[in-house]
Amino acid sequence: MNPKKDLLSLNELSAGELRAILSQARVFKQNRLAKERRIFADRTAVLIFEKPSLRTRITFETAVHELGGHAITLTSENVGIGKRESPEDIARNLERWVHLIVVRTFSHAMVEQLAKSSSVPVINALTDIHHPCQALAFALTLDERFGADSLKNIAFIGDGNNVCNSIALLCAKLGYRFTVACPPGYEPSPELWGHIRRIAADSGAVLTIVHDPKEAVAGAMAVYTDVWASMGQENEAAKRARDFAAFQVNADLLSCAPSDAVVSHCLPAHRGEEITSEVLDSKQSVAFDEAENRLHVQKAVIDHLVS
Ligand code: CP
């Protein structure tokens, strides 16, 4: 029997597995409701959301349904990981009933503990450190626009947060060029960045951190941004708005990127803060394509973990 697989970050996936998931996602997208794609038939997934969600919840519930399975969504009032019950005991209950656990919570260590104690696969639907499904949806969107075999050059403008970390890992694994532009003090964690750079050294990826957004977007095929204050950082919003003021993705910044560069955002966007409506609604924006691709790529992740 094969060892149980999880997707807690993109660390679990080799470059070959990443490419296979993206390829399978394209297959799922081509004929969304094909009966032969019901690889999760008669099985059940539990989706635990300890933070708000629109895209992740709807796309996982829809993915499980379209793969022939049944999804049960629980919120923090129902579960309370580490508060009402330990992650270990939650896992030891859930594994008796369901075939897949999808979790969105604050602490990445908590999801790791849950996965360690569970005999069924666990998918990270966002923690403070990683958002792997978002990075995969972005990768699928770039493959559609620029071709699966092309080497990508990506600029991330904003906070060195969970989305930034997951895109950096993706780029490191696939040998892409990735530049983060953030204000001093908002870089990705040095420990994680060191780890990602060691992966990059093997793949040929080039990873850079700068403090000038115009420098980052010069030559970029894709410009990515995310909110300046993530979920749980609302009390820092005013300070962050000041610190990130020069890091807005707007028409002026895009004029420094190649004219065929695309722009994306994991959404929800704070229009007029990290990105202008002019850019988010422009022809260069692929943010809503990426939101759609969450569905297709998550089906491929489920296929990878349970088949
Ligand atoms: N991008 C993303 O994860 O969206 P939700 O928070 O709405 O799930």
Coordinates of C-alpha atoms and ligand atoms in Angstrom, one line a residue:
M1 CA 0.0 0.0 0.0
N2 CA 1.3 3.5 -0.9
P3 CA 2.0 5.9 2.0
K4 CA -0.7 8.4 2.7
K5 CA -0.1 11.7 0.9
D6 CA -1.0 15.3 2.1
L7 CA -0.8 18.7 0.5
L8 CA 0.2 21.0 3.3
S9 CA 2.6 23.2 1.3
L10 CA 4.2 22.7 -2.1
N11 CA 7.1 21.1 -0.3
E12 CA 5.4 17.7 -0.6
L13 CA 5.4 17.8 -4.4
S14 CA 8.3 17.2 -6.8
A15 CA 8.5 19.3 -10.0
G16 CA 7.2 16.3 -11.9
E17 CA 4.2 15.9 -9.6
L18 CA 3.5 19.6 -9.8
R19 CA 3.5 19.4 -13.6
A20 CA 1.3 16.3 -13.5
I21 CA -1.3 18.0 -11.3
L22 CA -1.4 21.0 -13.7
S23 CA -1.8 18.7 -16.7
Q24 CA -4.6 16.8 -14.9
A25 CA -6.2 20.1 -14.0
R26 CA -6.4 20.9 -17.7
V27 CA -8.0 17.6 -18.4
F28 CA -10.6 18.2 -15.7
K29 CA -11.3 21.7 -17.1
Q30 CA -11.8 20.4 -20.7
N31 CA -14.8 18.3 -19.8
R32 CA -15.9 19.4 -16.4
L33 CA -18.8 17.0 -15.8
A34 CA -17.6 13.8 -17.5
K35 CA -18.9 10.7 -15.7
E36 CA -15.5 8.9 -15.9
R37 CA -13.9 11.7 -13.8
R38 CA -15.9 10.6 -10.7
I39 CA -12.7 9.4 -8.9
F40 CA -14.1 10.3 -5.5
A41 CA -17.4 8.5 -6.0
D42 CA -19.3 7.5 -2.8
R43 CA -16.6 9.1 -0.6
T44 CA -16.8 11.9 1.8
A45 CA -14.6 15.0 2.4
V46 CA -14.8 17.2 5.5
L47 CA -13.9 20.9 4.9
I48 CA -12.9 22.8 8.1
F49 CA -12.9 26.6 7.8
E50 CA -11.7 28.5 10.8
K51 CA -11.4 31.7 8.7
P52 CA -13.9 33.2 6.2
S53 CA -13.8 32.0 2.6
L54 CA -15.7 32.4 -0.7
R55 CA -13.5 30.9 -3.3
T56 CA -11.9 28.1 -1.4
R57 CA -15.1 26.8 0.2
I58 CA -17.2 26.9 -3.0
T59 CA -14.5 25.4 -5.2
F60 CA -13.7 22.5 -2.8
E61 CA -17.4 21.8 -2.2
T62 CA -18.0 21.9 -6.0
A63 CA -14.9 19.8 -6.8
V64 CA -15.9 17.0 -4.3
H65 CA -19.4 17.0 -5.7
E66 CA -18.3 16.9 -9.4
L67 CA -15.8 14.1 -8.6
G68 CA -18.8 12.0 -7.3
G69 CA -18.3 12.6 -3.6
H70 CA -20.0 14.4 -0.7
A71 CA -18.6 17.4 1.2
I72 CA -19.4 18.4 4.8
T73 CA -18.3 21.9 5.7
L74 CA -17.6 22.8 9.4
T75 CA -16.6 26.1 10.9
S76 CA -14.6 27.0 14.0
E77 CA -17.8 26.8 16.2
N78 CA -18.1 23.2 15.2
V79 CA -14.5 22.1 15.5
G80 CA -12.2 24.6 17.4
I81 CA -8.9 22.9 16.5
G82 CA -6.7 23.0 19.6
K83 CA -9.4 24.7 21.6
R84 CA -12.4 22.4 21.9
E85 CA -10.3 19.4 21.0
S86 CA -6.7 18.6 20.1
P87 CA -5.7 18.3 16.4
E88 CA -4.6 14.7 17.2
D89 CA -8.0 13.7 18.6
I90 CA -9.9 15.5 15.8
A91 CA -7.9 13.6 13.2
R92 CA -8.5 10.3 15.0
N93 CA -12.2 10.9 14.8
L94 CA -12.4 12.2 11.3
E95 CA -10.3 9.4 9.8
R96 CA -13.0 6.9 11.0
W97 CA -15.7 8.6 8.9
V98 CA -14.2 10.5 5.9
H99 CA -11.7 10.0 3.1
L100 CA -10.2 13.5 2.9
I101 CA -9.7 16.4 5.2
V102 CA -9.4 20.0 3.9
V103 CA -8.5 22.6 6.5
R104 CA -8.2 26.4 6.6
T105 CA -6.9 27.7 9.9
F106 CA -4.3 30.1 11.3
S107 CA -1.5 27.9 12.5
H108 CA 0.4 25.9 10.0
A109 CA 1.9 23.7 12.8
M110 CA -1.7 22.8 13.8
V111 CA -2.4 21.5 10.2
E112 CA 0.9 19.6 10.3
Q113 CA -0.2 18.0 13.6
L114 CA -3.6 17.1 12.2
A115 CA -2.0 15.5 9.1
K116 CA 0.5 13.6 11.2
S117 CA -2.3 12.0 13.2
S118 CA -4.6 11.3 10.3
S119 CA -4.5 8.2 8.1
V120 CA -6.5 10.0 5.4
P121 CA -5.1 12.8 3.2
V122 CA -5.1 16.4 4.5
I123 CA -5.1 19.5 2.2
N124 CA -4.1 22.9 3.5
A125 CA -6.8 25.4 2.3
L126 CA -4.7 28.3 3.8
T127 CA -2.6 28.8 6.9
D128 CA -0.5 31.7 8.1
I129 CA 2.5 30.3 6.1
H130 CA 1.2 28.6 3.0
H131 CA -1.7 28.7 0.5
P132 CA -0.6 25.9 -1.9
C133 CA -3.9 25.6 -3.9
Q134 CA -3.8 29.3 -4.7
A135 CA -0.3 29.0 -6.1
L136 CA -1.3 26.0 -8.2
A137 CA -4.3 27.9 -9.6
F138 CA -2.0 30.8 -10.6
A139 CA 0.4 28.3 -12.2
L140 CA -2.4 26.8 -14.3
T141 CA -3.5 30.3 -15.3
L142 CA 0.0 31.2 -16.5
D143 CA 0.3 27.9 -18.4
E144 CA -2.9 28.7 -20.2
R145 CA -1.7 32.2 -21.1
F146 CA 2.0 31.5 -21.9
G147 CA 2.2 27.7 -22.5
A148 CA 3.0 24.9 -20.0
D149 CA 6.6 24.5 -21.2
S150 CA 7.6 28.2 -21.0
L151 CA 9.8 29.4 -18.1
K152 CA 7.9 32.0 -16.2
N153 CA 9.2 35.4 -14.8
I154 CA 6.9 36.5 -12.0
A155 CA 6.9 39.6 -9.8
F156 CA 5.1 39.7 -6.5
I157 CA 4.3 43.2 -5.2
G158 CA 3.4 43.4 -1.5
D159 CA 3.6 41.5 1.7
G160 CA 5.9 38.4 2.0
N161 CA 2.8 36.5 3.2
N162 CA 1.4 32.9 2.7
V163 CA 0.5 33.5 -0.9
C164 CA 3.9 34.9 -1.6
N165 CA 5.6 31.9 0.1
S166 CA 3.6 29.4 -1.9
I167 CA 4.3 31.1 -5.2
A168 CA 8.0 31.3 -4.3
L169 CA 8.0 27.6 -3.6
L170 CA 6.3 26.9 -6.9
C171 CA 8.8 29.0 -8.8
A172 CA 11.7 27.4 -6.9
K173 CA 10.5 23.9 -7.9
L174 CA 9.7 24.7 -11.5
G175 CA 12.9 26.8 -12.2
Y176 CA 11.1 30.1 -12.7
R177 CA 12.3 33.6 -12.0
F178 CA 10.5 35.2 -9.0
T179 CA 11.0 38.7 -7.6
V180 CA 9.3 40.0 -4.5
A181 CA 9.1 43.7 -4.0
C182 CA 8.0 44.7 -0.5
P183 CA 8.7 47.5 2.0
P184 CA 11.7 46.8 4.4
G185 CA 10.4 44.6 7.3
Y186 CA 7.8 42.8 5.2
E187 CA 10.1 40.2 3.5
P188 CA 9.2 36.5 3.6
S189 CA 10.6 34.8 6.8
P190 CA 14.4 34.4 6.4
E191 CA 14.2 30.8 7.5
L192 CA 11.6 29.8 4.9
W193 CA 13.3 31.9 2.2
G194 CA 16.6 30.2 2.9
H195 CA 14.8 26.8 2.5
I196 CA 13.2 28.0 -0.8
R197 CA 16.5 29.3 -2.1
R198 CA 18.1 25.9 -1.5
I199 CA 15.4 24.3 -3.7
A200 CA 16.0 27.0 -6.3
A201 CA 19.7 26.2 -6.3
D202 CA 18.9 22.7 -7.6
S203 CA 16.2 23.8 -10.2
G204 CA 18.0 26.9 -11.6
A205 CA 15.2 29.2 -10.3
V206 CA 16.3 32.8 -9.6
L207 CA 14.7 34.3 -6.5
T208 CA 15.2 37.9 -5.5
I209 CA 13.8 40.3 -2.9
V210 CA 13.9 44.0 -3.7
H211 CA 12.3 47.1 -2.2
D212 CA 11.4 48.9 -5.5
P213 CA 8.2 47.6 -7.2
K214 CA 9.3 49.1 -10.6
E215 CA 12.5 47.1 -10.5
A216 CA 10.5 44.0 -9.8
V217 CA 8.0 44.3 -12.7
A218 CA 10.6 45.1 -15.3
G219 CA 10.7 42.0 -17.5
A220 CA 8.0 40.2 -15.6
M221 CA 5.4 38.2 -17.5
A222 CA 3.1 38.2 -14.5
V223 CA 2.6 40.7 -11.7
Y224 CA 0.9 39.4 -8.6
T225 CA -0.4 41.2 -5.5
D226 CA -2.4 40.4 -2.4
V227 CA -4.0 42.4 0.4
W228 CA -1.7 44.4 2.6
A229 CA -3.2 43.1 5.8
S230 CA -4.1 39.4 5.7
M231 CA -6.9 37.7 7.8
G232 CA -5.9 38.1 11.4
Q233 CA -3.8 41.3 10.8
E234 CA -6.8 43.7 10.7
N235 CA -5.4 45.6 13.7
E236 CA -2.3 46.5 11.7
A237 CA -4.3 47.7 8.7
A238 CA -3.7 51.4 9.2
K239 CA 0.1 51.1 9.6
R240 CA 0.3 48.7 6.7
A241 CA -1.7 51.1 4.5
R242 CA 1.1 53.7 5.1
D243 CA 4.0 51.2 4.7
F244 CA 2.7 49.8 1.5
A245 CA 1.4 53.0 -0.1
A246 CA 4.2 52.9 -2.8
F247 CA 3.5 49.3 -3.6
Q248 CA 0.1 49.7 -5.3
V249 CA -0.4 47.8 -8.5
N250 CA -1.7 50.5 -10.8
A251 CA -1.4 51.7 -14.4
D252 CA 1.8 53.6 -13.6
L253 CA 3.5 50.5 -12.2
L254 CA 2.3 48.3 -15.1
S255 CA 3.8 50.8 -17.6
C256 CA 7.2 49.6 -16.3
A257 CA 6.3 45.9 -17.1
P258 CA 6.2 44.3 -20.6
S259 CA 3.0 45.3 -22.4
D260 CA 1.8 41.6 -22.6
A261 CA 2.3 41.0 -18.8
V262 CA -0.7 39.7 -17.0
V263 CA -1.8 40.8 -13.5
S264 CA -3.3 38.6 -10.9
H265 CA -4.6 38.6 -7.3
C266 CA -5.7 35.8 -5.1
L267 CA -8.9 37.8 -4.2
P268 CA -10.7 39.2 -2.3
A269 CA -9.1 42.4 -3.5
H270 CA -9.2 45.7 -1.6
R271 CA -9.8 47.9 -4.7
G272 CA -7.9 51.2 -4.4
E273 CA -5.4 49.8 -1.9
E274 CA -3.1 47.1 -3.2
I275 CA -4.6 47.2 -6.7
T276 CA -6.7 49.7 -8.6
S277 CA -10.0 48.8 -10.2
E278 CA -8.6 50.1 -13.5
V279 CA -5.9 47.3 -13.4
L280 CA -8.0 44.5 -11.8
D281 CA -10.8 45.0 -14.4
S282 CA -8.4 45.4 -17.4
K283 CA -7.6 43.0 -20.2
Q284 CA -4.3 42.2 -18.5
S285 CA -6.0 40.9 -15.4
V286 CA -6.3 37.1 -15.0
A287 CA -7.5 37.2 -11.4
F288 CA -10.9 35.8 -12.2
D289 CA -9.5 33.1 -14.5
E290 CA -7.3 32.1 -11.6
A291 CA -10.3 32.0 -9.3
E292 CA -12.0 29.7 -11.7
N293 CA -8.9 27.5 -11.9
R294 CA -9.1 26.9 -8.2
L295 CA -11.8 24.4 -9.0
H296 CA -10.0 22.5 -11.7
V297 CA -6.6 22.4 -9.9
Q298 CA -8.2 21.3 -6.6
K299 CA -9.9 18.4 -8.4
A300 CA -6.4 17.4 -9.7
V301 CA -5.0 17.7 -6.2
I302 CA -7.7 15.4 -4.9
D303 CA -7.0 13.0 -7.7
H304 CA -3.3 13.1 -6.9
L305 CA -3.9 12.4 -3.2
V306 CA -6.6 9.7 -3.3
S307 CA -6.2 7.8 -6.5
Ligands
CP1 N1 -8.2 33.3 -2.5 C1 -8.9 32.7 -1.5 O1 -8.4 31.8 -0.8 O2 -10.2 33.2 -1.4 P1 -11.2 32.9 -0.2 O3 -10.5 33.5 1.0 O4 -12.5 33.5 -0.5 O5 -11.3 31.4 0.0

